[in-house]
PDB file of C-alpha atoms in Angstrom:
ATOM      1  CA  MET A   1      42.759  20.384-230.343  1.00  0.00           C
ATOM      2  CA  SER A   2      42.821  21.580-226.742  1.00  0.00           C
ATOM      3  CA  TYR A   3      44.657  24.727-225.623  1.00  0.00           C
ATOM      4  CA  SER A   4      45.622  25.847-222.098  1.00  0.00           C
ATOM      5  CA  LYS A   5      46.155  29.596-222.622  1.00  0.00           C
ATOM      6  CA  VAL A   6      45.169  32.385-225.004  1.00  0.00           C
ATOM      7  CA  LEU A   7      46.420  35.804-225.997  1.00  0.00           C
ATOM      8  CA  VAL A   8      43.724  38.469-225.752  1.00  0.00           C
ATOM      9  CA  PHE A   9      43.737  41.790-227.598  1.00  0.00           C
ATOM     10  CA  ASP A  10      41.274  44.398-228.843  1.00  0.00           C
ATOM     11  CA  ILE A  11      41.261  45.713-232.399  1.00  0.00           C
ATOM     12  CA  TRP A  12      39.230  48.675-233.631  1.00  0.00           C
ATOM     13  CA  ALA A  13      38.859  51.199-236.448  1.00  0.00           C
ATOM     14  CA  ASP A  14      36.734  54.180-237.444  1.00  0.00           C
ATOM     15  CA  TYR A  15      35.451  52.177-240.397  1.00  0.00           C
ATOM     16  CA  GLY A  16      35.527  48.556-241.530  1.00  0.00           C
ATOM     17  CA  HIS A  17      34.413  46.593-244.566  1.00  0.00           C
ATOM     18  CA  PHE A  18      34.233  42.793-244.707  1.00  0.00           C
ATOM     19  CA  LYS A  19      32.797  42.213-248.150  1.00  0.00           C
ATOM     20  CA  LYS A  20      29.931  39.757-248.506  1.00  0.00           C
ATOM     21  CA  TYR A  21      30.954  37.264-251.163  1.00  0.00           C
ATOM     22  CA  PHE A  22      27.464  37.261-252.717  1.00  0.00           C
ATOM     23  CA  ALA A  23      27.177  41.079-253.110  1.00  0.00           C
ATOM     24  CA  ASN A  24      28.858  42.289-256.309  1.00  0.00           C
ATOM     25  CA  MET A  25      27.138  45.384-257.701  1.00  0.00           C
ATOM     26  CA  SER A  26      26.865  47.329-254.423  1.00  0.00           C
ATOM     27  CA  PRO A  27      29.406  45.906-251.932  1.00  0.00           C
ATOM     28  CA  LEU A  28      27.831  45.015-248.576  1.00  0.00           C
ATOM     29  CA  SER A  29      29.731  44.216-245.397  1.00  0.00           C
ATOM     30  CA  PHE A  30      29.428  41.441-242.852  1.00  0.00           C
ATOM     31  CA  SER A  31      28.918  42.780-239.325  1.00  0.00           C
ATOM     32  CA  ILE A  32      31.807  40.695-238.016  1.00  0.00           C
ATOM     33  CA  PRO A  33      35.153  39.730-239.553  1.00  0.00           C
ATOM     34  CA  PRO A  34      35.244  36.168-240.908  1.00  0.00           C
ATOM     35  CA  ARG A  35      37.938  33.845-239.607  1.00  0.00           C
ATOM     36  CA  THR A  36      39.716  34.222-242.970  1.00  0.00           C
ATOM     37  CA  VAL A  37      40.029  37.978-242.335  1.00  0.00           C
ATOM     38  CA  ILE A  38      41.252  37.422-238.770  1.00  0.00           C
ATOM     39  CA  ALA A  39      43.919  35.081-240.164  1.00  0.00           C
ATOM     40  CA  GLY A  40      45.075  38.028-242.291  1.00  0.00           C
ATOM     41  CA  ILE A  41      45.209  40.244-239.204  1.00  0.00           C
ATOM     42  CA  LEU A  42      47.357  37.690-237.376  1.00  0.00           C
ATOM     43  CA  GLY A  43      49.578  37.354-240.422  1.00  0.00           C
ATOM     44  CA  ALA A  44      50.050  41.132-240.511  1.00  0.00           C
ATOM     45  CA  LEU A  45      51.006  41.123-236.831  1.00  0.00           C
ATOM     46  CA  ILE A  46      53.535  38.303-237.167  1.00  0.00           C
ATOM     47  CA  GLY A  47      54.715  38.794-240.752  1.00  0.00           C
ATOM     48  CA  ILE A  48      53.280  35.757-242.560  1.00  0.00           C
ATOM     49  CA  ASP A  49      53.276  36.106-246.352  1.00  0.00           C
ATOM     50  CA  LYS A  50      49.777  36.176-247.834  1.00  0.00           C
ATOM     51  CA  THR A  51      50.592  33.246-250.115  1.00  0.00           C
ATOM     52  CA  VAL A  52      50.786  30.877-247.125  1.00  0.00           C
ATOM     53  CA  ASN A  53      48.780  32.814-244.535  1.00  0.00           C
ATOM     54  CA  PRO A  54      45.383  31.025-244.866  1.00  0.00           C
ATOM     55  CA  GLU A  55      46.682  27.529-244.082  1.00  0.00           C
ATOM     56  CA  THR A  56      49.026  28.826-241.361  1.00  0.00           C
ATOM     57  CA  PHE A  57      45.988  29.742-239.245  1.00  0.00           C
ATOM     58  CA  ASN A  58      43.516  26.974-240.114  1.00  0.00           C
ATOM     59  CA  LYS A  59      41.498  25.301-237.355  1.00  0.00           C
ATOM     60  CA  ASN A  60      44.072  22.554-236.806  1.00  0.00           C
ATOM     61  CA  LYS A  61      46.766  25.115-236.064  1.00  0.00           C
ATOM     62  CA  ALA A  62      45.017  28.079-234.421  1.00  0.00           C
ATOM     63  CA  PHE A  63      42.328  28.766-231.827  1.00  0.00           C
ATOM     64  CA  ILE A  64      40.440  31.972-232.666  1.00  0.00           C
ATOM     65  CA  ALA A  65      37.408  33.347-230.820  1.00  0.00           C
ATOM     66  CA  LEU A  66      35.730  36.707-231.438  1.00  0.00           C
ATOM     67  CA  LYS A  67      33.799  39.042-229.123  1.00  0.00           C
ATOM     68  CA  ILE A  68      31.941  42.150-230.336  1.00  0.00           C
ATOM     69  CA  ASN A  69      32.927  45.206-228.267  1.00  0.00           C
ATOM     70  CA  ASN A  70      30.791  47.972-229.817  1.00  0.00           C
ATOM     71  CA  GLU A  71      27.234  47.941-231.073  1.00  0.00           C
ATOM     72  CA  ILE A  72      27.140  47.134-234.784  1.00  0.00           C
ATOM     73  CA  LYS A  73      26.507  50.307-236.811  1.00  0.00           C
ATOM     74  CA  LYS A  74      26.600  50.648-240.591  1.00  0.00           C
ATOM     75  CA  THR A  75      26.733  53.510-243.063  1.00  0.00           C
ATOM     76  CA  LYS A  76      27.130  53.900-246.819  1.00  0.00           C
ATOM     77  CA  MET A  77      29.658  55.954-248.742  1.00  0.00           C
ATOM     78  CA  ALA A  78      30.340  56.452-252.442  1.00  0.00           C
ATOM     79  CA  ILE A  79      33.801  55.247-253.442  1.00  0.00           C
ATOM     80  CA  ASN A  80      35.424  56.083-256.791  1.00  0.00           C
ATOM     81  CA  ASN A  81      36.793  52.850-258.226  1.00  0.00           C
ATOM     82  CA  ILE A  82      39.238  52.915-261.145  1.00  0.00           C
ATOM     83  CA  LYS A  83      39.625  50.172-263.744  1.00  0.00           C
ATOM     84  CA  ALA A  84      42.751  48.091-263.088  1.00  0.00           C
ATOM     85  CA  ASP A  85      44.020  48.558-266.668  1.00  0.00           C
ATOM     86  CA  SER A  86      43.375  52.324-266.731  1.00  0.00           C
ATOM     87  CA  LYS A  87      47.108  53.136-266.945  1.00  0.00           C
ATOM     88  CA  LYS A  88      46.960  52.110-270.579  1.00  0.00           C
ATOM     89  CA  GLU A  89      44.620  55.013-271.246  1.00  0.00           C
ATOM     90  CA  LEU A  90      46.009  57.842-269.122  1.00  0.00           C
ATOM     91  CA  GLY A  91      44.344  60.437-271.318  1.00  0.00           C
ATOM     92  CA  GLY A  92      40.924  59.099-270.348  1.00  0.00           C
ATOM     93  CA  LEU A  93      41.770  58.157-266.782  1.00  0.00           C
ATOM     94  CA  PHE A  94      39.192  60.460-265.233  1.00  0.00           C
ATOM     95  CA  LYS A  95      36.428  58.995-267.378  1.00  0.00           C
ATOM     96  CA  LEU A  96      37.197  55.535-266.023  1.00  0.00           C
ATOM     97  CA  HIS A  97      36.160  56.429-262.478  1.00  0.00           C
ATOM     98  CA  LYS A  98      33.145  54.444-261.356  1.00  0.00           C
ATOM     99  CA  PRO A  99      31.338  55.761-258.227  1.00  0.00           C
ATOM    100  CA  THR A 100      30.122  52.779-256.196  1.00  0.00           C
ATOM    101  CA  ASN A 101      28.162  52.776-252.946  1.00  0.00           C
ATOM    102  CA  TYR A 102      29.999  50.767-250.290  1.00  0.00           C
ATOM    103  CA  GLU A 103      28.533  49.659-246.991  1.00  0.00           C
ATOM    104  CA  PHE A 104      30.907  50.313-244.067  1.00  0.00           C
ATOM    105  CA  LEU A 105      30.888  49.429-240.388  1.00  0.00           C
ATOM    106  CA  LYS A 106      31.174  52.505-238.167  1.00  0.00           C
ATOM    107  CA  ASP A 107      33.296  52.582-234.974  1.00  0.00           C
ATOM    108  CA  CYS A 108      33.823  48.824-235.122  1.00  0.00           C
ATOM    109  CA  SER A 109      35.686  47.116-232.289  1.00  0.00           C
ATOM    110  CA  TYR A 110      36.309  43.455-231.479  1.00  0.00           C
ATOM    111  CA  ARG A 111      38.141  41.402-228.883  1.00  0.00           C
ATOM    112  CA  LEU A 112      40.171  38.454-230.150  1.00  0.00           C
ATOM    113  CA  PHE A 113      41.186  35.367-228.186  1.00  0.00           C
ATOM    114  CA  VAL A 114      44.035  33.565-229.946  1.00  0.00           C
ATOM    115  CA  ALA A 115      46.178  30.492-229.336  1.00  0.00           C
ATOM    116  CA  LEU A 116      48.598  28.942-231.835  1.00  0.00           C
ATOM    117  CA  HIS A 117      49.890  25.395-232.095  1.00  0.00           C
ATOM    118  CA  ASP A 118      53.260  26.636-233.369  1.00  0.00           C
ATOM    119  CA  GLU A 119      55.142  27.815-230.270  1.00  0.00           C
ATOM    120  CA  ASP A 120      57.544  30.067-232.209  1.00  0.00           C
ATOM    121  CA  LEU A 121      54.655  31.902-233.902  1.00  0.00           C
ATOM    122  CA  TYR A 122      52.850  32.155-230.559  1.00  0.00           C
ATOM    123  CA  ARG A 123      55.885  33.773-228.897  1.00  0.00           C
ATOM    124  CA  LYS A 124      56.319  36.183-231.805  1.00  0.00           C
ATOM    125  CA  LEU A 125      52.644  37.150-231.698  1.00  0.00           C
ATOM    126  CA  LYS A 126      52.824  37.723-227.941  1.00  0.00           C
ATOM    127  CA  SER A 127      55.972  39.831-228.268  1.00  0.00           C
ATOM    128  CA  ASN A 128      54.505  42.012-231.009  1.00  0.00           C
ATOM    129  CA  LEU A 129      51.266  42.509-229.084  1.00  0.00           C
ATOM    130  CA  GLU A 130      53.177  43.494-225.931  1.00  0.00           C
ATOM    131  CA  ASN A 131      55.346  45.952-227.879  1.00  0.00           C
ATOM    132  CA  HIS A 132      52.511  47.276-230.058  1.00  0.00           C
ATOM    133  CA  SER A 133      54.478  46.220-233.110  1.00  0.00           C
ATOM    134  CA  THR A 134      53.282  44.875-236.473  1.00  0.00           C
ATOM    135  CA  TYR A 135      54.989  43.584-239.602  1.00  0.00           C
ATOM    136  CA  TYR A 136      52.339  44.907-241.981  1.00  0.00           C
ATOM    137  CA  THR A 137      49.764  47.654-241.441  1.00  0.00           C
ATOM    138  CA  LEU A 138      46.570  46.367-239.832  1.00  0.00           C
ATOM    139  CA  ASN A 139      43.223  47.092-241.420  1.00  0.00           C
ATOM    140  CA  MET A 140      39.571  46.193-240.967  1.00  0.00           C
ATOM    141  CA  GLY A 141      38.975  44.277-244.175  1.00  0.00           C
ATOM    142  CA  ILE A 142      40.343  46.723-246.775  1.00  0.00           C
ATOM    143  CA  SER A 143      43.441  48.918-246.887  1.00  0.00           C
ATOM    144  CA  ALA A 144      41.427  52.139-246.551  1.00  0.00           C
ATOM    145  CA  CYS A 145      40.206  51.077-243.086  1.00  0.00           C
ATOM    146  CA  ILE A 146      43.356  51.352-240.959  1.00  0.00           C
ATOM    147  CA  ALA A 147      43.011  49.627-237.574  1.00  0.00           C
ATOM    148  CA  ASN A 148      44.604  50.002-234.147  1.00  0.00           C
ATOM    149  CA  PHE A 149      44.984  47.424-231.398  1.00  0.00           C
ATOM    150  CA  LYS A 150      45.655  47.038-227.675  1.00  0.00           C
ATOM    151  CA  TYR A 151      47.076  44.021-225.885  1.00  0.00           C
ATOM    152  CA  VAL A 152      44.917  42.843-222.981  1.00  0.00           C
ATOM    153  CA  GLY A 153      47.058  39.946-221.754  1.00  0.00           C
ATOM    154  CA  GLU A 154      47.728  36.225-221.690  1.00  0.00           C
ATOM    155  CA  TYR A 155      45.277  34.084-219.711  1.00  0.00           C
ATOM    156  CA  PRO A 156      44.815  30.404-218.867  1.00  0.00           C
ATOM    157  CA  ILE A 157      41.664  28.771-220.233  1.00  0.00           C
ATOM    158  CA  ARG A 158      39.825  25.585-219.373  1.00  0.00           C
ATOM    159  CA  GLN A 159      37.345  23.660-221.453  1.00  0.00           C
ATOM    160  CA  ILE A 160      33.782  23.367-220.112  1.00  0.00           C
ATOM    161  CA  PRO A 161      32.427  19.788-219.998  1.00  0.00           C
ATOM    162  CA  HIS A 162      29.426  18.956-222.153  1.00  0.00           C
ATOM    163  CA  ASP A 163      27.338  17.968-219.113  1.00  0.00           C
ATOM    164  CA  ASN A 164      27.215  21.636-218.055  1.00  0.00           C
ATOM    165  CA  LYS A 165      24.569  22.659-220.561  1.00  0.00           C
ATOM    166  CA  ARG A 166      23.697  26.321-219.873  1.00  0.00           C
ATOM    167  CA  VAL A 167      26.070  29.262-220.236  1.00  0.00           C
ATOM    168  CA  GLU A 168      26.156  32.956-221.157  1.00  0.00           C
ATOM    169  CA  ILE A 169      28.501  32.938-224.132  1.00  0.00           C
ATOM    170  CA  ASP A 170      30.517  36.136-224.660  1.00  0.00           C
ATOM    171  CA  THR A 171      31.747  35.427-228.187  1.00  0.00           C
ATOM    172  CA  ILE A 172      30.009  34.632-231.431  1.00  0.00           C
ATOM    173  CA  ILE A 173      29.002  30.966-231.540  1.00  0.00           C
ATOM    174  CA  PRO A 174      28.343  28.513-234.397  1.00  0.00           C
ATOM    175  CA  SER A 175      24.637  27.866-234.902  1.00  0.00           C
ATOM    176  CA  GLU A 176      25.068  24.085-234.850  1.00  0.00           C
ATOM    177  CA  CYS A 177      26.378  24.262-231.271  1.00  0.00           C
ATOM    178  CA  VAL A 178      23.205  25.861-229.859  1.00  0.00           C
ATOM    179  CA  ASP A 179      20.216  23.822-228.704  1.00  0.00           C
ATOM    180  CA  GLN A 180      18.180  26.673-227.262  1.00  0.00           C
ATOM    181  CA  ILE A 181      18.506  30.400-226.606  1.00  0.00           C
ATOM    182  CA  ASP A 182      17.049  31.641-223.331  1.00  0.00           C
ATOM    183  CA  PHE A 183      15.192  34.906-223.920  1.00  0.00           C
ATOM    184  CA  ASP A 184      15.040  35.902-220.266  1.00  0.00           C
ATOM    185  CA  ARG A 185      16.162  39.466-221.088  1.00  0.00           C
ATOM    186  CA  PRO A 186      16.131  41.670-224.193  1.00  0.00           C
ATOM    187  CA  ILE A 187      18.742  40.616-226.750  1.00  0.00           C
ATOM    188  CA  GLU A 188      19.060  41.407-230.448  1.00  0.00           C
ATOM    189  CA  LEU A 189      20.452  38.437-232.323  1.00  0.00           C
ATOM    190  CA  GLN A 190      21.582  37.990-235.901  1.00  0.00           C
ATOM    191  CA  LYS A 191      23.023  35.149-237.943  1.00  0.00           C
ATOM    192  CA  ALA A 192      25.763  35.298-240.556  1.00  0.00           C
ATOM    193  CA  LYS A 193      27.164  32.594-242.813  1.00  0.00           C
ATOM    194  CA  LEU A 194      30.873  33.353-243.121  1.00  0.00           C
ATOM    195  CA  PRO A 195      33.847  31.894-245.005  1.00  0.00           C
ATOM    196  CA  ASN A 196      35.699  30.055-242.248  1.00  0.00           C
ATOM    197  CA  GLN A 197      38.488  28.021-243.861  1.00  0.00           C
ATOM    198  CA  MET A 198      40.571  28.749-246.935  1.00  0.00           C
ATOM    199  CA  LYS A 199      43.413  27.136-248.856  1.00  0.00           C
ATOM    200  CA  ASN A 200      46.527  29.097-249.774  1.00  0.00           C
ATOM    201  CA  ASN A 201      45.175  29.423-253.330  1.00  0.00           C
ATOM    202  CA  ARG A 202      42.215  31.391-251.873  1.00  0.00           C
ATOM    203  CA  GLU A 203      39.731  28.551-252.380  1.00  0.00           C
ATOM    204  CA  VAL A 204      37.193  28.586-249.528  1.00  0.00           C
ATOM    205  CA  THR A 205      36.784  25.089-248.086  1.00  0.00           C
ATOM    206  CA  GLU A 206      34.293  25.825-245.279  1.00  0.00           C
ATOM    207  CA  TYR A 207      31.435  28.209-244.640  1.00  0.00           C
ATOM    208  CA  ARG A 208      29.992  28.349-241.121  1.00  0.00           C
ATOM    209  CA  GLU A 209      26.926  30.079-239.681  1.00  0.00           C
ATOM    210  CA  PHE A 210      27.374  32.095-236.475  1.00  0.00           C
ATOM    211  CA  ILE A 211      24.984  33.679-233.988  1.00  0.00           C
ATOM    212  CA  TYR A 212      25.826  36.984-232.281  1.00  0.00           C
ATOM    213  CA  ASP A 213      24.230  39.872-230.403  1.00  0.00           C
ATOM    214  CA  VAL A 214      24.504  43.138-232.374  1.00  0.00           C
ATOM    215  CA  LYS A 215      25.237  45.117-229.184  1.00  0.00           C
ATOM    216  CA  GLY A 216      27.953  42.727-228.080  1.00  0.00           C
ATOM    217  CA  GLN A 217      25.998  41.368-225.114  1.00  0.00           C
ATOM    218  CA  SER A 218      26.516  37.827-223.868  1.00  0.00           C
ATOM    219  CA  ILE A 219      23.975  35.279-225.115  1.00  0.00           C
ATOM    220  CA  PRO A 220      22.265  32.994-222.557  1.00  0.00           C
ATOM    221  CA  LEU A 221      21.920  29.599-224.191  1.00  0.00           C
ATOM    222  CA  THR A 222      21.881  25.846-223.842  1.00  0.00           C
ATOM    223  CA  TYR A 223      24.657  24.201-225.849  1.00  0.00           C
ATOM    224  CA  ASN A 224      25.060  20.676-227.202  1.00  0.00           C
ATOM    225  CA  GLU A 225      27.766  18.074-227.768  1.00  0.00           C
ATOM    226  CA  ASN A 226      28.956  19.867-230.934  1.00  0.00           C
ATOM    227  CA  SER A 227      30.232  22.787-228.853  1.00  0.00           C
ATOM    228  CA  GLU A 228      33.748  23.563-227.667  1.00  0.00           C
ATOM    229  CA  ILE A 229      33.332  26.139-224.922  1.00  0.00           C
ATOM    230  CA  TYR A 230      36.191  27.501-222.808  1.00  0.00           C
ATOM    231  CA  ALA A 231      36.230  29.672-219.690  1.00  0.00           C
ATOM    232  CA  LEU A 232      38.739  32.301-218.575  1.00  0.00           C
ATOM    233  CA  ASN A 233      38.896  35.174-216.137  1.00  0.00           C
ATOM    234  CA  ILE A 234      39.998  38.709-217.067  1.00  0.00           C
ATOM    235  CA  LYS A 235      40.225  41.270-214.280  1.00  0.00           C
ATOM    236  CA  SER A 236      37.750  39.401-212.044  1.00  0.00           C
ATOM    237  CA  LYS A 237      35.240  38.894-214.861  1.00  0.00           C
ATOM    238  CA  ASP A 238      34.488  35.410-216.168  1.00  0.00           C
ATOM    239  CA  TYR A 239      34.312  34.980-219.958  1.00  0.00           C
ATOM    240  CA  PHE A 240      32.898  32.005-221.837  1.00  0.00           C
ATOM    241  CA  ILE A 241      34.215  31.740-225.375  1.00  0.00           C
ATOM    242  CA  HIS A 242      33.805  29.474-228.398  1.00  0.00           C
ATOM    243  CA  PRO A 243      36.335  29.141-231.263  1.00  0.00           C
ATOM    244  CA  MET A 244      35.305  30.041-234.797  1.00  0.00           C
TER     245      MET A 244
END
């Protein structure tokens, strides 16, 4: 689905935690928020109930692209977890604490490019961004990581034809869209396989692997026919973005 304009805003927090689905004993964090988490952020901004939020922002209804603003930094902290049924044993509540080492992102910041197929939701999102208003409290993955945001603006976008093969992409990009990365300058790349689509019952229906630079630099690359790259201009700077 093609879009002609996007809303752009930055979101950041002192700490963030996007739990890796395969890490149970000692929770580890993805370096970037999965699309499923970003859908939750949009739902918190607009006021979409969590029971219908995942399918409200699936790929057929929402354009979402993500740029890393700050260098990825991680730290670990011990968190005291409490058993969910501990209220039944109030006398032994303190004994039910379980210190667990969590991996957190430090000083995390991202830029989001968002367009919505539903015009009413788009207008509500734009209004709330302009007025720095949210329906629910924003966080970076878990409720303990409260987030802030700043509206950048609304900008027209245009899709880049597939015959223009080389570009410096500013957002994370799916691995299957990249033919070759041009290492003509120092870059530090990582890959992450993220949950990307989810049903309302929380069943993940798509995982997708993304490439990104840990310092948030643009990535010079040659893309292929699987790509969907758009261009826009923000304050005299050209950005090339790819939806998640």
